[in-house]
Structures are given as structure tokens and as C-alpha cells.
Amino acid sequence: MEEPQIVSPGASTPTPKVLIMMADYGHDPTETAVPYTAFKNAGYDVKFSTETGRPPQCDKKMLEGFTQKLLGAKKEVVHMYKKMAVSDEMRHPLSWSTPGFSLDSYDLVLFPGGHEKGVRQLIESPIVHSLVVDYFPKTKKPSRKVIAAVCHGVMVLSESKDANGRSVIHDCVTTALPAKFEQVAYWGTRVVLGDYYKTYGHRSEDVEASIKKILADPSQFKASLNPGPFTVEDEQYNYISARYPGDAEAFAEEIIKLFESFNRIV
């Protein structure tokens, strides 16, 4: 039986500082607003960052019209998103392209996903890659720094490579959007939405394939086709990943639990 953990008497609990990295447009509202709301409710200090400090907007297809009703954010998430969108932190994000910008002052750096092609601004940014290459090693346990990514957000990490061409998650266990999830969404909506569900266009490789090829072993990619909540935490680094919007709540909960564990002793 696992020994109970207790909070160290007299220990102060610092407020975690969170940075949500985003493209100007296109991220999934559920993968952004659900963690944001959970962190705010937990009392975390949350900031956003875009390339030039422009206020980000999530994918409108997931927020309005028939696409929202059929495939998009749930009504309660749309409400969360609207509240997040008028927050001071989202209306006045930081600029990750500012000279000297660093992730070092943040306890958690989070990368939401999204299918819309605008998210490629973040996935492909050499500046972001450099920031991640610098930050990721600092999350190695027993560090208290954390990095987290969901769905296409994991591609930011897979594309962030060191001088030897190795991705920062080369030796990690991870998940991301499963190929079967992506294929069902794409082929099921192609007549109406074209290649919307393929961020890199028709015939481009699935997210799962793009992640597996940069891992030391493809078996490090963990996936479940059960639509219920599923997250993966690496054993070496404070790195948590999730698959798609349906995991967003559990994703946020696991991150919060990890921070809570930092302030306990056995």
C-alpha cells in the first residue's frame, strides 16, 4: 500500500506561472479554454504568448455554425472560451519573437493543438523551436518545471530539434492525435470541409506518423482508441501529453496533480 503524502509543515506553496504558447489563429478552443479555466480556478498565474503579441483567436469552426454543433466545442466550453477571450492576459499576450524572450521564468509551458492550418505558425517557428530546445531539458525530474502538449501541440515538440537533429522528445513516451481519429475525422468530413482535418493538406502524413518517426522507438508513442480521457506522463521528464479535445479536462487535472506533488513529502 502506498504511503500517504503530506504537505511539509510551514512550507510555502509558490503560485505556478503558466505560459500558453499559441499561433495567432487556429487552435482548438477546448484544448485551450479548458486547461486555462482549470489553471485560473487553481489560482495559477496564466499568460499567453504569440509571435508578435497579437491577441490569439481559436478556430471559429469549432465555436460557431453547424461545424460547432456537429464537431466543435460543447456549449459550456464556448462559454469558457468567451470568458477567456476577454481576459487581460489573452487580450495582451507576450511576444515570443521579442529579442531575449525566454521560457525560463515559467513553471509550465503549454502547447494546445488544433487542426486549422494557422497552427503551423507555431509548429514551424524556428524561434519557438529554439525556445523549446532550451527549456525542455530543464523539465528533467526532479525539476519542478513542466511542459505539456495536446494533439497537434505535440508536433511543436517533435519539430524542436537540437544541433544533432534529435527532437526534445526523442527519448520520451508521448501521445498525440491517433491516426485513426484523424482519418475518421478527415474522410468523414472531406465532402463538406475539404482538407480541413489535415493541417498539412490532402495526402500529408498523420500526426501519429510524424511523431513516431522522431522517437527512439515507435513503441514510445502511446495511444488509446477509447474516446474516454487518456493522458501520458513521461518517466524522465515532467512532460504530459494528451490526444484530442476529449482529453482536455483530464489533461489539465493531471498537470495540476503534478504541481501538487511538488509540494508534498512522503
Coordinates of N, CA and C in Angstrom, one line a residue, residues 10-249:
G10 N 4.8 24.2 7.4 CA 5.4 25.5 7.3 C 5.9 25.9 5.9
A11 N 5.8 24.9 5.0 CA 6.3 25.2 3.6 C 5.4 26.1 2.8
S12 N 6.0 27.1 2.2 CA 5.2 27.9 1.3 C 5.0 27.3 0.0
T13 N 3.8 27.5 -0.6 CA 3.5 27.0 -1.9 C 3.5 28.1 -2.9
P14 N 4.5 28.2 -3.8 CA 4.6 29.2 -4.7 C 3.5 29.1 -5.8
T15 N 3.0 30.2 -6.3 CA 2.0 30.1 -7.3 C 2.6 29.8 -8.7
P16 N 2.2 28.7 -9.3 CA 2.8 28.3 -10.6 C 2.5 29.4 -11.7
K17 N 3.6 29.6 -12.4 CA 3.5 30.6 -13.5 C 3.4 29.8 -14.8
V18 N 2.3 30.0 -15.5 CA 1.9 29.3 -16.7 C 2.0 30.1 -18.0
L19 N 2.6 29.6 -19.0 CA 2.6 30.3 -20.3 C 2.0 29.4 -21.4
I20 N 0.9 29.8 -22.0 CA 0.3 29.1 -23.1 C 0.7 29.7 -24.4
M21 N 1.5 28.9 -25.2 CA 2.1 29.3 -26.4 C 1.1 29.1 -27.6
M22 N 0.8 30.1 -28.4 CA -0.2 30.0 -29.4 C 0.2 30.7 -30.7
A23 N -0.4 30.1 -31.8 CA -0.4 30.8 -33.1 C -1.4 32.0 -33.0
D24 N -1.4 32.9 -34.0 CA -2.3 34.0 -34.0 C -3.8 33.4 -34.1
Y25 N -3.9 32.4 -34.9 CA -5.2 31.8 -35.2 C -5.2 30.3 -35.4
G26 N -6.3 29.7 -34.9 CA -6.5 28.3 -35.3 C -6.5 27.2 -34.3
H27 N -6.1 27.5 -33.0 CA -6.0 26.5 -32.0 C -7.4 26.0 -31.6
D28 N -7.5 24.8 -31.2 CA -8.7 24.3 -30.7 C -9.2 24.9 -29.4
P29 N -10.4 25.4 -29.4 CA -10.9 26.2 -28.2 C -11.0 25.3 -26.9
T30 N -11.3 24.0 -27.1 CA -11.4 23.1 -26.0 C -10.1 22.9 -25.4
E31 N -9.1 22.6 -26.2 CA -7.7 22.3 -25.8 C -7.0 23.5 -25.2
T32 N -7.6 24.7 -25.4 CA -7.1 25.9 -24.8 C -7.9 26.4 -23.6
A33 N -9.2 26.5 -23.8 CA -10.0 27.1 -22.7 C -10.2 26.2 -21.5
V34 N -10.3 24.9 -21.7 CA -10.5 24.0 -20.6 C -9.2 24.0 -19.6
P35 N -8.0 23.9 -20.1 CA -6.8 24.0 -19.2 C -6.7 25.4 -18.6
Y36 N -6.9 26.4 -19.5 CA -6.8 27.8 -19.0 C -7.8 28.0 -17.8
T37 N -9.0 27.6 -17.9 CA -10.0 27.7 -16.8 C -9.6 26.9 -15.6
A38 N -9.1 25.7 -15.8 CA -8.7 24.9 -14.7 C -7.6 25.5 -13.9
F39 N -6.6 26.1 -14.7 CA -5.4 26.7 -14.0 C -5.9 28.0 -13.3
K40 N -6.7 28.8 -13.9 CA -7.2 30.0 -13.2 C -8.0 29.6 -11.9
N41 N -8.8 28.6 -12.0 CA -9.5 28.2 -10.8 C -8.6 27.7 -9.7
A42 N -7.5 27.1 -10.1 CA -6.5 26.7 -9.1 C -5.6 27.8 -8.6
G43 N -5.8 29.0 -9.1 CA -5.0 30.1 -8.6 C -3.7 30.4 -9.3
Y44 N -3.5 29.7 -10.5 CA -2.2 29.9 -11.2 C -2.2 31.2 -11.9
D45 N -1.0 31.7 -12.1 CA -0.7 32.9 -12.8 C -0.5 32.5 -14.3
V46 N -1.5 32.8 -15.1 CA -1.5 32.4 -16.5 C -1.3 33.5 -17.5
K47 N -0.4 33.3 -18.5 CA -0.1 34.3 -19.5 C -0.2 33.5 -20.9
F48 N -0.4 34.3 -21.9 CA -0.4 33.8 -23.3 C 0.8 34.4 -24.0
S49 N 1.2 33.8 -25.1 CA 2.3 34.3 -25.9 C 2.0 33.9 -27.4
T50 N 2.1 34.9 -28.3 CA 2.0 34.7 -29.7 C 3.3 35.3 -30.3
E51 N 3.4 35.2 -31.6 CA 4.6 35.6 -32.3 C 4.9 37.1 -32.1
T52 N 4.0 37.9 -32.3 CA 4.2 39.4 -32.2 C 3.4 40.1 -31.1
G53 N 2.8 39.3 -30.3 CA 1.9 39.8 -29.2 C 0.5 40.2 -29.7
R54 N 0.1 39.6 -30.8 CA -1.2 39.8 -31.3 C -2.2 38.9 -30.5
P55 N -3.3 39.4 -30.1 CA -4.3 38.5 -29.4 C -4.7 37.3 -30.2
P56 N -4.5 36.1 -29.7 CA -4.9 34.9 -30.5 C -6.4 34.7 -30.6
Q57 N -6.8 34.0 -31.6 CA -8.1 33.6 -31.8 C -8.1 32.1 -32.0
C58 N -9.0 31.4 -31.4 CA -9.2 30.0 -31.7 C -10.0 29.7 -32.9
D59 N -10.0 28.5 -33.4 CA -10.7 28.1 -34.6 C -12.2 28.4 -34.6
K60 N -12.6 29.3 -35.4 CA -14.1 29.6 -35.4 C -15.0 28.5 -35.8
K61 N -14.5 27.6 -36.6 CA -15.3 26.4 -37.0 C -15.7 25.6 -35.8
M62 N -14.9 25.6 -34.7 CA -15.2 24.9 -33.5 C -16.0 25.7 -32.5
L63 N -16.3 26.9 -32.9 CA -17.0 27.8 -32.0 C -18.4 28.3 -32.5
E64 N -18.6 28.1 -33.7 CA -19.9 28.7 -34.3 C -20.4 27.9 -35.5
G65 N -21.7 28.1 -35.8 CA -22.2 27.4 -37.0 C -22.4 26.0 -36.9
F66 N -22.7 25.3 -38.0 CA -23.0 23.9 -38.0 C -21.8 23.0 -37.6
T67 N -20.6 23.5 -37.9 CA -19.4 22.8 -37.6 C -19.3 22.7 -36.0
Q68 N -19.6 23.8 -35.3 CA -19.5 23.7 -33.9 C -20.6 22.8 -33.3
K69 N -21.7 22.8 -33.8 CA -22.8 21.9 -33.3 C -22.5 20.4 -33.6
L70 N -21.9 20.1 -34.7 CA -21.6 18.7 -35.1 C -20.3 18.2 -34.5
L71 N -19.3 19.1 -34.6 CA -17.9 18.6 -34.3 C -17.1 19.4 -33.3
G72 N -17.7 20.6 -32.9 CA -16.9 21.5 -32.2 C -17.0 21.5 -30.7
A73 N -16.7 22.6 -30.1 CA -16.7 22.8 -28.6 C -18.1 22.6 -28.1
K74 N -18.2 22.0 -26.9 CA -19.5 22.0 -26.2 C -19.9 23.3 -25.8
K75 N -21.2 23.5 -25.5 CA -21.8 24.8 -25.1 C -21.0 25.4 -23.9
E76 N -20.7 24.6 -22.9 CA -20.0 25.1 -21.7 C -18.6 25.5 -22.1
V77 N -18.0 24.9 -23.0 CA -16.7 25.3 -23.4 C -16.7 26.6 -24.2
V78 N -17.7 26.7 -25.1 CA -17.9 28.0 -25.8 C -18.0 29.2 -24.8
H79 N -18.7 28.9 -23.7 CA -18.8 29.9 -22.6 C -17.4 30.2 -22.0
M80 N -16.7 29.1 -21.7 CA -15.3 29.3 -21.2 C -14.4 30.1 -22.1
Y81 N -14.5 29.8 -23.4 CA -13.7 30.4 -24.4 C -14.0 31.9 -24.4
K82 N -15.3 32.3 -24.4 CA -15.7 33.7 -24.5 C -15.2 34.5 -23.3
K83 N -15.2 33.8 -22.1 CA -14.7 34.5 -20.9 C -13.1 34.6 -21.0
M84 N -12.5 33.6 -21.5 CA -11.0 33.6 -21.7 C -10.6 34.7 -22.7
A85 N -11.4 34.8 -23.8 CA -11.1 35.8 -24.8 C -11.1 37.2 -24.4
V86 N -11.8 37.5 -23.4 CA -11.9 38.9 -22.9 C -11.0 39.2 -21.7
S87 N -10.3 38.1 -21.3 CA -9.4 38.3 -20.1 C -8.2 39.2 -20.5
D88 N -7.6 39.8 -19.5 CA -6.5 40.7 -19.8 C -5.3 40.0 -20.4
E89 N -5.1 38.8 -19.9 CA -3.9 38.0 -20.4 C -4.1 37.6 -21.8
M90 N -5.3 37.3 -22.3 CA -5.4 36.9 -23.7 C -5.5 38.1 -24.6
R91 N -6.0 39.2 -24.1 CA -6.1 40.4 -24.9 C -4.7 41.1 -25.0
H92 N -3.8 40.8 -24.1 CA -2.5 41.4 -24.1 C -1.4 40.3 -23.9
P93 N -1.3 39.5 -24.9 CA -0.3 38.4 -24.8 C 1.2 38.9 -25.0
L94 N 2.1 38.1 -24.6 CA 3.5 38.4 -24.7 C 3.9 38.0 -26.2
S95 N 5.1 38.5 -26.6 CA 5.6 38.2 -27.9 C 6.7 37.2 -27.8
W96 N 6.6 36.0 -28.4 CA 7.7 35.1 -28.3 C 8.8 35.4 -29.3
S97 N 8.6 36.4 -30.1 CA 9.7 36.7 -31.1 C 10.5 37.9 -30.6
T98 N 10.2 38.5 -29.4 CA 10.9 39.6 -28.9 C 12.3 39.2 -28.5
P99 N 13.3 39.9 -29.0 CA 14.7 39.6 -28.7 C 14.9 39.4 -27.2
G100 N 15.6 38.3 -26.8 CA 15.8 38.0 -25.4 C 14.7 37.3 -24.7
F101 N 13.6 37.0 -25.4 CA 12.4 36.3 -24.8 C 12.9 34.9 -24.3
S102 N 12.5 34.5 -23.2 CA 12.8 33.2 -22.6 C 11.6 32.5 -21.9
L103 N 11.7 31.2 -21.9 CA 10.6 30.5 -21.2 C 11.0 30.2 -19.7
D104 N 12.2 30.6 -19.3 CA 12.8 30.2 -18.1 C 12.0 30.6 -16.8
S105 N 11.3 31.7 -16.9 CA 10.6 32.2 -15.7 C 9.3 31.5 -15.5
Y106 N 8.9 30.5 -16.4 CA 7.6 29.9 -16.3 C 7.8 28.4 -15.7
D107 N 6.8 28.1 -14.9 CA 6.9 26.7 -14.3 C 6.2 25.7 -15.2
L108 N 5.3 26.2 -16.1 CA 4.6 25.3 -17.0 C 4.5 26.1 -18.4
V109 N 4.9 25.4 -19.4 CA 4.7 25.9 -20.8 C 3.8 24.9 -21.5
L110 N 2.7 25.4 -22.0 CA 1.7 24.5 -22.6 C 1.4 24.8 -24.1
F111 N 1.3 23.8 -24.9 CA 1.1 23.9 -26.3 C -0.3 23.2 -26.6
P112 N -1.3 24.0 -26.8 CA -2.6 23.4 -27.3 C -2.5 23.0 -28.8
G113 N -3.4 22.2 -29.2 CA -3.4 21.8 -30.6 C -4.5 22.5 -31.4
G114 N -4.9 21.9 -32.5 CA -5.8 22.4 -33.4 C -5.6 21.9 -34.8
H115 N -6.6 21.7 -35.6 CA -6.5 21.2 -37.0 C -6.3 22.3 -38.0
E116 N -6.8 23.5 -37.7 CA -6.7 24.6 -38.7 C -5.3 24.9 -39.1
K117 N -5.1 25.2 -40.3 CA -3.8 25.4 -40.9 C -3.0 26.5 -40.2
G118 N -3.7 27.5 -39.6 CA -3.0 28.6 -38.9 C -2.0 28.1 -37.8
V119 N -2.3 26.9 -37.2 CA -1.4 26.5 -36.1 C 0.0 26.2 -36.6
R120 N 0.2 26.1 -37.9 CA 1.5 25.8 -38.5 C 2.5 27.0 -38.1
Q121 N 2.0 28.2 -37.9 CA 2.8 29.3 -37.5 C 3.6 28.9 -36.2
L122 N 3.0 28.2 -35.3 CA 3.7 27.8 -34.1 C 4.5 26.5 -34.3
I123 N 3.9 25.6 -35.0 CA 4.6 24.3 -35.2 C 5.9 24.5 -36.0
E124 N 6.0 25.4 -36.9 CA 7.1 25.5 -37.8 C 8.1 26.6 -37.4
S125 N 7.8 27.4 -36.3 CA 8.6 28.5 -36.0 C 10.0 28.1 -35.5
P126 N 11.1 28.6 -36.1 CA 12.5 28.3 -35.7 C 12.7 29.0 -34.3
I127 N 12.0 30.1 -34.1 CA 12.2 30.8 -32.8 C 11.6 29.9 -31.6
V128 N 10.4 29.4 -31.9 CA 9.8 28.5 -30.9 C 10.6 27.3 -30.7
H129 N 11.1 26.7 -31.8 CA 12.0 25.5 -31.7 C 13.2 25.8 -30.7
S130 N 13.8 26.9 -30.9 CA 15.0 27.3 -30.1 C 14.6 27.4 -28.6
L131 N 13.4 28.1 -28.4 CA 13.0 28.2 -27.0 C 12.7 26.9 -26.3
V132 N 12.1 26.0 -27.1 CA 11.8 24.7 -26.6 C 13.0 23.8 -26.3
V133 N 14.0 23.9 -27.3 CA 15.2 23.2 -27.1 C 15.9 23.6 -25.8
D134 N 15.9 24.9 -25.5 CA 16.5 25.4 -24.3 C 15.7 25.0 -23.0
Y135 N 14.4 25.0 -23.1 CA 13.6 24.8 -21.9 C 13.4 23.3 -21.6
F136 N 13.2 22.5 -22.6 CA 12.8 21.1 -22.3 C 13.7 20.4 -21.4
P137 N 15.1 20.5 -21.5 CA 16.0 19.7 -20.6 C 15.8 20.2 -19.2
K138 N 15.3 21.3 -19.0 CA 15.1 21.8 -17.6 C 13.9 21.2 -16.9
T139 N 13.1 20.4 -17.6 CA 12.0 19.7 -17.0 C 12.4 18.3 -16.6
K140 N 13.6 18.0 -16.7 CA 14.0 16.6 -16.3 C 13.8 16.4 -14.8
K141 N 13.2 15.4 -14.4 CA 12.9 15.1 -12.9 C 14.3 15.0 -12.2
P142 N 14.4 15.6 -11.0 CA 13.3 16.1 -10.1 C 13.0 17.6 -10.3
S143 N 13.2 18.1 -11.4 CA 12.9 19.5 -11.6 C 11.4 19.8 -11.3
R144 N 11.1 21.0 -11.1 CA 9.7 21.4 -10.9 C 9.1 22.2 -12.1
K145 N 9.8 22.2 -13.1 CA 9.3 22.8 -14.4 C 8.6 21.7 -15.2
V146 N 7.5 22.1 -15.9 CA 6.7 21.2 -16.6 C 6.4 21.7 -18.0
I147 N 6.3 20.8 -18.9 CA 5.9 21.1 -20.3 C 4.8 20.2 -20.7
A148 N 3.8 20.7 -21.4 CA 2.6 19.9 -21.7 C 2.1 20.2 -23.1
A149 N 1.6 19.2 -23.8 CA 1.1 19.4 -25.1 C 0.0 18.5 -25.4
V150 N -0.9 18.9 -26.3 CA -2.1 18.1 -26.6 C -2.3 18.1 -28.1
C151 N -2.6 17.0 -28.7 CA -3.0 16.9 -30.1 C -1.8 17.4 -31.0
H152 N -2.1 18.4 -31.9 CA -1.1 18.9 -32.8 C 0.0 19.7 -32.0
G153 N -0.3 20.1 -30.8 CA 0.7 20.8 -30.0 C 1.9 20.0 -29.8
V154 N 1.8 18.6 -29.8 CA 2.9 17.7 -29.6 C 3.9 17.9 -30.8
M155 N 3.4 18.3 -32.0 CA 4.2 18.5 -33.1 C 5.2 19.6 -32.9
V156 N 4.9 20.6 -32.1 CA 5.9 21.7 -31.8 C 7.1 21.0 -31.1
L157 N 6.9 20.1 -30.2 CA 8.0 19.4 -29.5 C 8.7 18.5 -30.5
S158 N 8.0 17.7 -31.3 CA 8.7 16.8 -32.2 C 9.5 17.5 -33.2
E159 N 9.1 18.8 -33.6 CA 9.9 19.5 -34.6 C 11.0 20.4 -33.9
S160 N 11.1 20.4 -32.6 CA 12.1 21.2 -31.9 C 13.3 20.2 -31.7
K161 N 14.3 20.5 -32.5 CA 15.5 19.5 -32.5 C 16.8 20.2 -32.2
D162 N 17.7 19.5 -31.5 CA 19.0 20.0 -31.1 C 19.9 20.1 -32.3
A163 N 21.2 20.4 -32.0 CA 22.2 20.6 -33.0 C 22.4 19.3 -33.8
N164 N 22.1 18.1 -33.1 CA 22.3 16.8 -33.8 C 21.1 16.3 -34.5
G165 N 20.1 17.2 -34.5 CA 18.8 16.8 -35.3 C 17.9 15.9 -34.5
R166 N 18.1 15.8 -33.2 CA 17.3 14.9 -32.3 C 16.2 15.8 -31.7
S167 N 15.0 15.3 -31.8 CA 13.8 16.1 -31.1 C 14.0 16.0 -29.6
V168 N 13.4 17.0 -29.0 CA 13.5 17.1 -27.5 C 12.7 15.9 -26.9
I169 N 11.8 15.3 -27.6 CA 11.0 14.2 -27.0 C 11.5 12.8 -27.6
H170 N 12.7 12.8 -28.2 CA 13.3 11.6 -28.8 C 13.2 10.4 -27.8
D171 N 13.5 10.7 -26.6 CA 13.6 9.6 -25.6 C 12.4 9.5 -24.7
C172 N 11.4 10.2 -25.0 CA 10.2 10.3 -24.1 C 9.1 9.3 -24.6
V173 N 8.2 9.0 -23.6 CA 6.9 8.4 -24.0 C 5.9 9.6 -24.2
T174 N 5.1 9.4 -25.2 CA 4.2 10.5 -25.5 C 2.9 10.0 -26.2
T175 N 1.9 10.8 -26.3 CA 0.8 10.6 -27.1 C 0.5 11.8 -28.0
A176 N -0.4 11.7 -28.9 CA -0.8 12.9 -29.7 C -2.1 12.4 -30.4
L177 N -2.5 13.1 -31.4 CA -3.7 12.7 -32.1 C -3.5 11.3 -32.8
P178 N -4.3 10.3 -32.4 CA -4.1 8.9 -33.0 C -4.5 9.0 -34.5
A179 N -3.8 8.2 -35.3 CA -4.0 8.2 -36.8 C -5.5 7.9 -37.1
K180 N -6.0 6.9 -36.4 CA -7.4 6.5 -36.7 C -8.4 7.6 -36.4
F181 N -8.2 8.4 -35.3 CA -9.0 9.5 -35.0 C -9.0 10.5 -36.2
E182 N -7.7 10.8 -36.6 CA -7.5 11.8 -37.7 C -8.2 11.3 -39.0
Q183 N -8.0 10.1 -39.3 CA -8.5 9.6 -40.6 C -10.1 9.6 -40.6
V184 N -10.7 9.2 -39.5 CA -12.1 9.2 -39.4 C -12.7 10.6 -39.5
A185 N -12.0 11.6 -38.9 CA -12.5 12.9 -39.0 C -12.3 13.5 -40.4
Y186 N -11.2 13.2 -41.0 CA -10.9 13.7 -42.3 C -11.8 13.1 -43.4
W187 N -11.9 11.8 -43.5 CA -12.7 11.2 -44.5 C -14.2 11.4 -44.3
G188 N -14.5 11.5 -43.0 CA -15.9 11.7 -42.7 C -16.5 13.1 -43.0
T189 N -15.6 14.1 -43.2 CA -16.0 15.5 -43.4 C -15.4 16.0 -44.7
R190 N -14.7 15.2 -45.5 CA -14.0 15.8 -46.6 C -14.9 16.4 -47.7
V191 N -16.1 15.8 -47.9 CA -17.0 16.3 -48.9 C -17.5 17.7 -48.5
V192 N -17.6 18.0 -47.2 CA -18.1 19.3 -46.8 C -17.0 20.2 -46.4
L193 N -16.0 19.7 -45.8 CA -14.9 20.6 -45.2 C -13.6 20.5 -46.0
G194 N -13.5 19.7 -47.1 CA -12.3 19.6 -47.8 C -11.2 19.0 -47.0
D195 N -10.0 19.6 -47.0 CA -8.9 19.0 -46.3 C -8.7 19.7 -44.9
Y196 N -9.8 20.2 -44.4 CA -9.7 20.9 -43.1 C -9.0 20.1 -42.0
Y197 N -9.3 18.8 -41.9 CA -8.8 18.0 -40.8 C -7.4 17.5 -41.1
K198 N -6.8 18.0 -42.2 CA -5.4 17.6 -42.5 C -4.6 19.0 -42.5
T199 N -4.0 19.2 -41.4 CA -3.3 20.5 -41.2 C -2.3 20.8 -42.3
Y200 N -1.7 19.8 -42.8 CA -0.7 20.0 -43.9 C -1.2 19.5 -45.3
G201 N -2.6 19.4 -45.4 CA -3.2 19.2 -46.6 C -3.4 17.7 -47.0
H202 N -4.2 17.5 -48.0 CA -4.5 16.2 -48.5 C -3.2 15.4 -48.8
R203 N -3.2 14.1 -48.4 CA -2.1 13.2 -48.6 C -0.9 13.4 -47.6
S204 N -1.0 14.4 -46.8 CA 0.1 14.6 -45.8 C 0.0 13.5 -44.7
E205 N 1.1 13.2 -44.1 CA 1.1 12.1 -43.1 C 0.3 12.5 -41.9
D206 N -0.2 11.5 -41.2 CA -0.9 11.7 -40.0 C 0.0 12.2 -38.9
V207 N -0.6 12.9 -37.9 CA 0.2 13.4 -36.7 C 0.9 12.2 -36.1
E208 N 0.2 11.1 -35.9 CA 0.9 10.0 -35.2 C 2.1 9.5 -35.9
A209 N 2.1 9.5 -37.3 CA 3.3 9.0 -38.0 C 4.4 10.1 -37.9
S210 N 4.0 11.3 -37.9 CA 5.1 12.4 -37.8 C 5.8 12.3 -36.4
I211 N 5.0 11.9 -35.4 CA 5.6 11.9 -34.1 C 6.5 10.6 -33.9
K212 N 6.0 9.5 -34.4 CA 6.7 8.2 -34.2 C 8.0 8.2 -34.9
K213 N 8.2 8.9 -36.0 CA 9.4 8.8 -36.8 C 10.6 9.6 -36.1
I214 N 10.3 10.5 -35.1 CA 11.3 11.2 -34.4 C 11.6 10.6 -33.0
L215 N 10.9 9.5 -32.6 CA 11.2 8.9 -31.4 C 12.3 7.8 -31.5
A216 N 12.9 7.5 -30.4 CA 14.0 6.5 -30.5 C 13.4 5.1 -30.9
D217 N 12.1 4.9 -30.4 CA 11.4 3.7 -30.8 C 10.0 4.0 -30.9
P218 N 9.3 3.6 -32.0 CA 7.9 3.9 -32.2 C 7.0 3.4 -31.1
S219 N 7.4 2.5 -30.3 CA 6.6 2.0 -29.2 C 6.5 3.0 -28.1
Q220 N 7.3 4.1 -28.1 CA 7.2 5.1 -27.2 C 5.9 5.9 -27.4
F221 N 5.3 5.8 -28.5 CA 4.1 6.5 -28.8 C 2.9 5.7 -28.2
K222 N 2.2 6.3 -27.3 CA 1.1 5.6 -26.6 C -0.2 6.1 -27.1
A223 N -1.1 5.2 -27.4 CA -2.4 5.7 -27.9 C -3.5 4.7 -27.4
S224 N -4.7 5.3 -27.3 CA -5.9 4.5 -27.0 C -7.0 5.0 -27.9
L225 N -7.7 4.1 -28.4 CA -8.8 4.4 -29.3 C -10.1 4.5 -28.5
N226 N -10.1 4.4 -27.2 CA -11.2 4.6 -26.4 C -11.4 6.1 -26.3
P227 N -12.6 6.6 -26.6 CA -12.8 8.1 -26.5 C -12.7 8.7 -25.1
G228 N -12.7 7.9 -24.1 CA -12.6 8.4 -22.7 C -11.3 9.0 -22.5
P229 N -11.1 9.8 -21.4 CA -9.9 10.5 -21.1 C -8.7 9.7 -21.1
F230 N -7.6 10.2 -21.7 CA -6.4 9.5 -21.8 C -5.2 10.5 -21.8
T231 N -4.3 10.3 -21.0 CA -3.1 11.2 -20.9 C -1.8 10.3 -20.7
V232 N -0.7 10.9 -21.0 CA 0.6 10.2 -20.8 C 1.6 11.1 -20.1
E233 N 2.2 10.6 -19.1 CA 3.3 11.3 -18.4 C 4.6 10.6 -18.6
D234 N 5.6 11.3 -19.0 CA 6.9 10.7 -19.2 C 7.5 10.4 -17.8
E235 N 8.4 9.4 -17.8 CA 9.1 9.0 -16.5 C 10.3 9.8 -16.3
Q236 N 11.0 10.3 -17.3 CA 12.2 11.0 -17.1 C 12.0 12.5 -17.0
Y237 N 11.0 13.1 -17.7 CA 10.8 14.5 -17.7 C 9.4 14.8 -17.2
N238 N 9.2 16.0 -16.7 CA 7.8 16.5 -16.3 C 7.1 16.9 -17.6
Y239 N 6.8 15.9 -18.4 CA 6.2 16.1 -19.7 C 4.9 15.3 -19.8
I240 N 3.8 16.0 -20.0 CA 2.4 15.4 -20.0 C 1.8 15.7 -21.4
S241 N 1.3 14.7 -22.0 CA 0.7 14.8 -23.3 C -0.7 14.2 -23.3
A242 N -1.5 14.7 -24.3 CA -2.9 14.2 -24.5 C -3.2 14.1 -26.0
R243 N -4.3 13.5 -26.3 CA -4.6 13.2 -27.7 C -5.5 14.2 -28.5
Y244 N -6.6 14.6 -27.8 CA -7.6 15.4 -28.6 C -8.5 16.2 -27.6
P245 N -9.4 17.0 -28.0 CA -10.3 17.8 -27.1 C -10.9 17.0 -26.0
G246 N -11.3 15.7 -26.3 CA -11.9 14.9 -25.2 C -11.1 14.6 -24.0
D247 N -9.8 14.8 -24.2 CA -8.8 14.6 -23.0 C -8.6 15.9 -22.2
A248 N -9.1 17.0 -22.7 CA -8.7 18.3 -22.1 C -8.8 18.4 -20.6
E249 N -10.0 18.0 -20.1 CA -10.2 18.1 -18.7 C -9.2 17.2 -17.9

